[in-house]
Coordinates of C-alpha atoms in Angstrom, one line a residue:
M8 CA 0.3 -0.3 0.5
R9 CA 1.5 3.1 -0.6
R10 CA 2.0 6.0 1.7
R11 CA -0.1 9.1 1.3
V12 CA 2.0 12.4 1.3
V13 CA 0.9 16.2 2.4
I14 CA 1.6 19.2 2.4
T15 CA 2.1 21.0 5.6
G16 CA 4.4 24.2 5.3
I17 CA 4.4 26.7 2.8
G18 CA 7.2 29.1 2.4
A19 CA 7.6 31.9 -0.8
V20 CA 9.8 34.5 -1.9
T21 CA 8.0 36.5 -5.5
S22 CA 7.7 39.4 -6.3
M23 CA 4.4 39.5 -4.7
G24 CA 6.2 40.3 -1.0
L25 CA 7.4 37.5 1.1
G26 CA 5.2 34.3 2.7
K27 CA 2.8 32.3 1.1
N28 CA -0.2 35.3 2.6
Q29 CA 1.1 37.9 0.7
L30 CA 1.4 36.3 -2.4
W31 CA -2.0 34.7 -2.1
D32 CA -3.4 38.5 -1.4
S33 CA -2.1 39.2 -4.1
L34 CA -2.7 36.5 -6.3
S35 CA -6.6 36.8 -5.2
K36 CA -6.5 40.0 -5.9
G37 CA -5.0 40.4 -9.4
K38 CA -2.2 42.2 -8.5
S39 CA 0.9 42.2 -11.3
G40 CA 4.2 41.8 -9.8
V41 CA 6.0 43.4 -13.0
N42 CA 7.1 46.1 -13.2
L43 CA 10.7 47.8 -14.4
I44 CA 13.6 46.6 -13.6
D45 CA 15.5 48.8 -11.3
R46 CA 18.6 46.3 -10.3
F47 CA 21.1 47.4 -13.5
D48 CA 20.4 49.5 -16.5
V49 CA 18.2 48.3 -18.7
S50 CA 18.4 51.2 -21.5
E51 CA 20.0 48.7 -24.2
F52 CA 17.4 45.8 -23.6
T53 CA 14.8 45.0 -26.0
T54 CA 13.2 44.2 -22.7
K55 CA 13.6 46.1 -19.9
I56 CA 10.4 44.1 -17.0
A57 CA 10.7 41.6 -15.4
A58 CA 8.8 40.2 -11.9
E59 CA 11.5 41.8 -9.8
V60 CA 12.0 40.4 -6.3
K61 CA 11.8 43.7 -3.8
D62 CA 13.0 44.5 -0.3
F63 CA 14.7 41.3 0.1
Q64 CA 16.6 41.4 3.1
P65 CA 18.7 37.9 3.5
E66 CA 19.9 38.7 7.1
D67 CA 15.5 38.6 8.2
F68 CA 16.7 35.2 7.9
M69 CA 20.5 34.0 8.4
K70 CA 23.4 35.4 9.8
K71 CA 24.7 38.1 7.2
K72 CA 28.8 36.6 6.7
H73 CA 27.0 33.8 5.6
A74 CA 24.5 35.8 3.0
R75 CA 27.4 37.4 1.5
R76 CA 29.2 33.9 0.2
M77 CA 25.9 33.1 -1.7
D78 CA 24.6 33.3 -4.6
R79 CA 21.2 35.3 -4.8
F80 CA 19.4 31.9 -5.8
T81 CA 20.4 30.2 -2.7
Q82 CA 19.5 33.2 -0.4
F83 CA 15.8 32.9 -1.6
A84 CA 15.8 29.0 -1.0
V85 CA 17.1 29.5 2.7
A86 CA 14.6 32.4 3.3
A87 CA 11.8 30.1 1.7
A88 CA 12.5 27.3 3.7
N89 CA 12.4 29.2 6.6
M90 CA 8.9 30.3 6.2
A91 CA 8.0 27.1 5.1
V92 CA 9.4 25.3 8.3
R93 CA 8.2 27.8 11.0
D94 CA 5.0 27.9 8.8
A95 CA 5.0 23.5 9.0
E96 CA 5.5 24.2 13.1
L97 CA 8.1 21.5 13.5
D98 CA 10.1 21.0 15.9
I99 CA 12.9 20.3 13.8
E100 CA 14.8 18.3 17.7
K101 CA 12.6 15.7 17.3
V102 CA 12.7 14.8 13.6
D103 CA 14.6 12.0 12.9
K104 CA 17.3 13.4 10.6
D105 CA 17.9 10.4 8.4
R106 CA 14.7 10.2 7.4
F107 CA 14.5 14.0 6.9
G108 CA 15.5 15.6 3.2
V109 CA 15.8 17.6 0.6
V110 CA 14.7 18.2 -2.9
L111 CA 14.8 21.5 -4.9
G112 CA 14.9 22.9 -8.5
T113 CA 16.3 25.7 -10.2
G114 CA 17.5 26.2 -13.9
I115 CA 20.4 27.9 -14.3
G116 CA 22.0 28.2 -10.8
G117 CA 23.7 31.0 -9.5
M118 CA 23.7 33.5 -12.5
E119 CA 24.6 36.8 -10.7
T120 CA 27.9 34.6 -9.2
L121 CA 28.7 33.8 -12.2
E122 CA 28.7 36.9 -14.2
Q123 CA 29.8 39.1 -11.4
Q124 CA 33.1 36.9 -11.2
A125 CA 33.4 36.6 -14.4
R126 CA 34.1 40.3 -14.6
V127 CA 36.6 40.0 -12.1
L128 CA 38.8 37.4 -14.1
H129 CA 38.0 40.5 -17.1
E130 CA 38.7 43.2 -14.9
K131 CA 41.5 41.8 -12.6
G132 CA 43.0 38.3 -13.6
P133 CA 42.7 35.2 -12.2
K134 CA 44.2 35.8 -9.2
R135 CA 41.1 37.9 -8.1
I136 CA 38.7 35.1 -7.7
S137 CA 36.7 34.8 -5.1
P138 CA 36.9 31.2 -3.5
F139 CA 33.4 31.3 -2.9
F140 CA 32.4 31.6 -6.4
V141 CA 32.4 28.1 -7.0
P142 CA 30.4 27.1 -4.0
A143 CA 28.0 30.3 -4.9
M144 CA 27.6 29.5 -7.6
I145 CA 27.4 25.7 -8.7
G146 CA 23.2 24.7 -8.9
N147 CA 22.6 22.4 -5.6
M148 CA 24.2 24.5 -2.9
A149 CA 20.2 25.9 -2.6
A150 CA 19.2 22.2 -1.2
G151 CA 23.3 21.6 0.2
L152 CA 22.7 24.8 2.1
I153 CA 19.2 24.3 3.5
S154 CA 19.9 20.4 4.9
I155 CA 23.0 21.8 7.0
I156 CA 21.3 24.3 7.9
Y157 CA 18.3 21.5 9.8
N158 CA 20.6 18.6 10.0
A159 CA 18.5 17.4 7.3
R160 CA 20.8 13.7 6.2
G161 CA 18.2 12.1 4.3
V162 CA 18.0 12.1 0.6
N163 CA 19.4 15.0 -1.3
N164 CA 19.3 15.8 -4.4
T165 CA 18.7 19.1 -7.1
C166 CA 16.9 18.7 -10.5
I167 CA 17.3 21.1 -13.3
T168 CA 14.8 20.6 -16.1
A169 CA 14.5 24.0 -16.6
C170 CA 11.2 25.7 -16.8
A171 CA 9.8 21.9 -14.9
S172 CA 12.7 22.1 -12.3
S173 CA 11.0 22.4 -9.4
T174 CA 7.9 20.2 -10.1
S175 CA 10.3 18.0 -10.6
A176 CA 11.5 18.3 -7.6
I177 CA 8.0 17.9 -6.0
S178 CA 7.8 14.5 -7.5
D179 CA 10.8 13.3 -6.8
A180 CA 10.2 14.4 -3.5
Y181 CA 6.4 13.0 -3.3
K182 CA 8.1 10.0 -4.1
Y183 CA 10.5 9.5 -1.5
V184 CA 7.6 10.2 1.0
Q185 CA 5.7 7.8 -0.8
R186 CA 7.7 5.1 -1.6
G187 CA 9.2 5.2 2.4
D188 CA 12.7 6.5 1.9
A189 CA 11.6 9.7 4.1
D190 CA 9.2 10.6 6.5
I191 CA 9.5 14.5 5.6
M192 CA 11.0 17.0 2.6
I193 CA 11.6 20.4 2.4
T194 CA 11.0 20.3 -1.5
G195 CA 10.5 22.9 -4.2
G196 CA 12.7 25.5 -6.1
T197 CA 14.7 28.6 -6.5
E198 CA 15.9 30.7 -9.8
A199 CA 17.5 34.7 -9.8
T200 CA 18.6 35.3 -13.5
V201 CA 17.4 38.8 -13.7
T202 CA 20.8 39.6 -14.7
P203 CA 22.1 41.5 -17.6
L204 CA 23.7 37.8 -19.5
A205 CA 20.0 36.2 -18.6
L206 CA 17.8 38.3 -20.0
A207 CA 20.2 39.4 -22.8
G208 CA 20.3 35.6 -24.0
F209 CA 16.7 35.4 -23.6
C210 CA 16.1 38.7 -25.6
N211 CA 17.8 37.6 -28.3
M212 CA 15.7 34.4 -28.6
R213 CA 12.8 37.0 -28.8
A214 CA 11.1 34.6 -26.0
L215 CA 9.7 37.9 -23.8
S216 CA 7.5 40.1 -24.2
T217 CA 8.9 44.2 -25.5
N218 CA 5.4 45.8 -23.8
N219 CA 8.0 47.9 -21.6
E220 CA 5.7 50.5 -21.2
N221 CA 2.8 48.7 -19.8
P222 CA 4.5 46.2 -17.1
Q223 CA 2.0 45.0 -15.9
Q224 CA 0.1 44.1 -18.5
A225 CA 2.5 42.6 -20.0
S226 CA 1.8 38.7 -19.4
R227 CA -1.0 38.1 -21.3
P228 CA -1.2 34.3 -20.9
F229 CA -3.7 32.5 -24.1
D230 CA -4.8 36.7 -24.6
A231 CA -4.5 36.5 -29.1
K232 CA -2.1 39.6 -28.5
R233 CA 0.8 38.0 -26.2
D234 CA 3.9 38.5 -27.7
G235 CA 6.4 36.6 -25.4
F236 CA 6.8 35.7 -21.0
V237 CA 8.3 38.3 -18.4
M238 CA 11.0 36.9 -16.3
G239 CA 10.0 36.2 -12.6
E240 CA 12.5 35.5 -9.5
G241 CA 11.7 33.9 -6.4
S242 CA 11.7 30.9 -4.7
G243 CA 8.5 28.4 -3.7
I244 CA 9.6 26.2 -1.1
I245 CA 7.1 23.6 1.1
V246 CA 7.6 20.8 3.8
I247 CA 5.5 17.2 2.6
E248 CA 5.3 14.9 5.2
E249 CA 3.4 11.1 5.2
L250 CA 0.0 11.2 6.5
N251 CA 0.0 9.7 9.5
H252 CA 3.5 11.6 10.7
A253 CA 1.6 15.1 10.1
L254 CA -1.6 13.8 12.2
K255 CA 0.5 12.5 14.8
R256 CA 1.9 16.0 15.8
N257 CA -1.4 17.5 14.7
A258 CA 0.3 19.3 11.5
E259 CA -2.1 21.6 9.8
I260 CA -2.6 20.1 6.2
Y261 CA -2.8 22.1 2.6
A262 CA -3.6 19.3 0.6
E263 CA -2.3 15.8 -0.7
I264 CA -0.6 15.3 -3.6
V265 CA -1.8 12.0 -5.2
G266 CA -0.3 12.4 -9.1
S267 CA 2.4 13.0 -10.7
G268 CA 3.8 12.8 -14.0
M269 CA 7.0 13.2 -16.5
T270 CA 7.4 12.7 -20.1
A271 CA 9.9 14.5 -22.6
D272 CA 8.9 15.5 -26.4
A273 CA 12.0 14.6 -27.7
Y274 CA 11.2 16.8 -30.3
H275 CA 13.0 20.3 -30.3
I276 CA 15.9 22.6 -27.5
T277 CA 13.1 25.2 -26.8
A278 CA 9.7 24.6 -28.9
P279 CA 6.6 22.2 -27.9
A280 CA 6.3 19.5 -29.8
P281 CA 3.1 20.2 -32.2
K282 CA -0.2 19.6 -30.2
G283 CA 1.4 19.4 -26.8
R284 CA 1.7 15.6 -27.2
G285 CA 4.6 15.8 -24.7
G286 CA 2.9 17.9 -21.6
A287 CA 0.2 16.0 -22.5
M288 CA 1.4 12.4 -21.8
A289 CA 2.8 14.2 -18.7
M290 CA -1.1 15.1 -17.4
K291 CA -2.6 11.5 -18.4
R292 CA 0.2 10.5 -16.5
A293 CA -0.1 12.4 -13.4
L294 CA -3.8 11.4 -13.8
E295 CA -2.9 7.4 -14.2
D296 CA -0.5 7.9 -11.3
A297 CA -3.5 9.6 -8.9
N298 CA -6.2 6.0 -10.4
I299 CA -8.5 9.2 -11.4
N300 CA -10.4 9.9 -13.9
Y301 CA -10.1 13.6 -15.8
S302 CA -13.6 14.6 -15.1
Q303 CA -12.9 14.7 -11.5
V304 CA -9.9 17.8 -12.1
D305 CA -11.6 21.5 -11.3
Y306 CA -8.9 22.9 -11.7
I307 CA -5.1 23.7 -14.0
N308 CA -2.5 25.6 -13.4
A309 CA -1.6 26.4 -16.6
H310 CA 2.4 26.6 -17.8
G311 CA 0.7 29.6 -19.6
T312 CA 3.3 31.7 -20.4
S313 CA 1.6 34.2 -22.6
T314 CA 4.0 33.1 -26.0
V315 CA 2.5 32.1 -28.8
Y316 CA 3.3 28.7 -29.2
N317 CA 3.4 27.3 -25.4
D318 CA -0.1 28.6 -25.1
K319 CA -1.2 26.9 -28.2
Y320 CA 0.2 23.9 -28.0
E321 CA -1.4 24.1 -23.9
T322 CA -4.7 24.3 -25.2
D323 CA -4.6 20.8 -27.6
A324 CA -3.0 18.8 -25.1
I325 CA -5.4 19.8 -22.5
K326 CA -8.4 19.4 -24.6
S327 CA -6.7 16.3 -25.9
I328 CA -6.8 14.8 -22.3
F329 CA -9.7 16.2 -21.1
K330 CA -12.2 15.4 -23.8
E331 CA -15.2 17.5 -23.2
H332 CA -14.2 18.1 -19.7
A333 CA -11.8 20.6 -21.1
Y334 CA -14.4 22.9 -21.3
E335 CA -15.5 22.4 -18.3
V336 CA -12.5 22.9 -15.8
C337 CA -11.5 26.2 -14.6
I338 CA -7.4 26.9 -15.9
S339 CA -5.9 30.0 -15.2
S340 CA -2.1 31.1 -15.8
T341 CA -0.4 33.4 -12.6
K342 CA 2.2 33.5 -14.7
S343 CA 0.5 36.9 -15.7
M344 CA 1.4 38.1 -12.1
T345 CA 4.5 36.1 -11.0
G346 CA 5.8 36.5 -13.9
H347 CA 8.0 33.4 -15.1
L348 CA 10.3 32.5 -12.4
L349 CA 12.4 29.5 -15.0
G350 CA 13.3 26.5 -12.4
A351 CA 11.2 28.0 -9.6
A352 CA 8.2 28.3 -11.4
G353 CA 6.1 25.4 -11.1
A354 CA 7.0 25.0 -7.1
I355 CA 5.5 28.5 -7.0
E356 CA 2.4 26.8 -8.9
A357 CA 2.6 23.8 -6.3
I358 CA 1.5 26.5 -3.7
V359 CA -0.8 27.9 -5.5
C360 CA -2.6 24.7 -6.5
A361 CA -2.2 24.0 -2.7
L362 CA -3.8 26.7 -1.8
S363 CA -6.2 26.9 -4.4
I364 CA -7.9 23.9 -2.6
Y365 CA -7.4 24.9 1.1
N366 CA -9.5 28.8 0.4
N367 CA -11.6 27.0 -2.2
F368 CA -10.3 29.7 -4.3
I369 CA -9.2 30.2 -8.5
P370 CA -6.5 33.0 -9.2
P371 CA -7.5 35.0 -12.3
T372 CA -5.2 34.3 -15.3
I373 CA -5.0 38.4 -15.4
N374 CA -4.6 40.8 -18.8
Y375 CA -7.0 38.1 -20.9
S376 CA -8.8 41.0 -23.6
N377 CA -8.7 39.5 -26.7
V378 CA -10.1 36.2 -27.5
D379 CA -7.5 34.3 -29.6
Q380 CA -9.5 30.8 -31.4
D381 CA -6.8 28.8 -31.0
C382 CA -7.2 29.2 -27.3
D383 CA -10.9 28.7 -26.5
L384 CA -10.5 27.6 -22.8
D385 CA -12.0 29.2 -19.5
Y386 CA -9.2 30.9 -18.3
V387 CA -11.1 32.5 -15.1
P388 CA -10.2 35.8 -16.6
N389 CA -9.1 39.0 -14.8
K390 CA -11.2 38.2 -12.1
G391 CA -10.4 35.1 -9.7
R392 CA -14.0 32.8 -8.8
T393 CA -14.9 30.8 -5.6
K394 CA -14.9 27.3 -6.1
K395 CA -14.8 23.9 -4.3
I396 CA -11.8 22.3 -5.7
D397 CA -11.8 18.6 -4.5
Y398 CA -8.2 18.0 -7.4
A399 CA -5.6 20.2 -9.1
L400 CA -3.3 20.0 -11.3
S401 CA -0.2 22.1 -11.6
N402 CA 1.9 22.2 -15.4
S403 CA 5.0 22.5 -15.9
F404 CA 7.5 22.2 -19.9
G405 CA 11.1 22.6 -19.8
F406 CA 13.1 24.0 -22.6
G407 CA 14.6 20.5 -24.0
G408 CA 10.9 19.1 -23.5
Q409 CA 11.2 18.1 -20.4
N410 CA 7.6 17.9 -18.9
A411 CA 6.5 17.2 -15.1
C412 CA 3.1 17.9 -14.0
L413 CA 1.7 17.3 -10.3
L414 CA -1.7 16.5 -8.8
F415 CA -3.5 17.6 -5.6
K416 CA -6.1 16.9 -3.9
R417 CA -8.5 17.8 -1.2
I418 CA -7.9 16.1 2.5
E419 CA -10.8 15.9 5.0
Q420 CA -9.5 16.0 8.3

């Protein structure tokens, strides 16, 4: 018999603010976190907007000395983990540390550190490179440091599947607990790539919106006038644990994780496969893993990037799996407000699914004004909706054609 896995703690660092309450309040009200980039000069960039994390003080969550040795992506993760553990009301001293693990996802890792140290090498030579360069930059360091902070000696891993990274991470963590390898896991994702080099790369791919005059209207998933995604940054971390473990300590439970599905398009380095066939198969596998019928799903948090082909093919994929129910199920893309957090996107969207179930409310897809005949489903346009949700599905699709989906269920306590 499979062990059941539940979410008992949530932490978030996003452009909406710090913590689940600020995130949820903004999402529920349809507030965008996108604005003009102010961390560096964007005058030469075609895109000048992003969903940056503002007013983040690492010293509120860690020692200043330690923060200086971390890249921004690790600082975000440590802060979000701190919030998630506190939210779960975990007594760390009583946790079996050998059955307590960490799995995180990140798309790129320490991009800001890499850029800074590359400039140092070019301008001052190799002897001026920081001895903390490598440990600050490498992508697995967020999971490594969180394990050190909480003495979590169980499973420790990092998933890198581009924009599906944190969904892959949560899926892996869920399976570790389900099959008995761990009782508690800290999982989710983190990203901090609103940097000059990363922005230039995405600009030159023509993947980003150039609606610089209207930042908060720029991310327009499923709208006929969508013109690309908006970069975001931040971290979403959850505490998951085996159901009886959570019940024994009277933990608050947000939702149960009941299914996951992962596939590859095996098609193209950046473009999704026609008709979204890889994403469709990942959704199908998540439903099969949970052993439920498609008609039982009430809400889908779409990958919904606001790019022409992603939104069209994701719509096709949903239709191919959900049949006639595709027109009944509520779908929203919260990237319209958070921007696209790349490797951390799936973690934030998993949190949105859990909070949607917990609060009986679906956040909207904002900036939806123009109907695209290829995108003709119910995207919960512009205004959130009160609705009892028993099952919610989260989709994440990454460059390289890597797809991951998670299915969440209401739990009656």
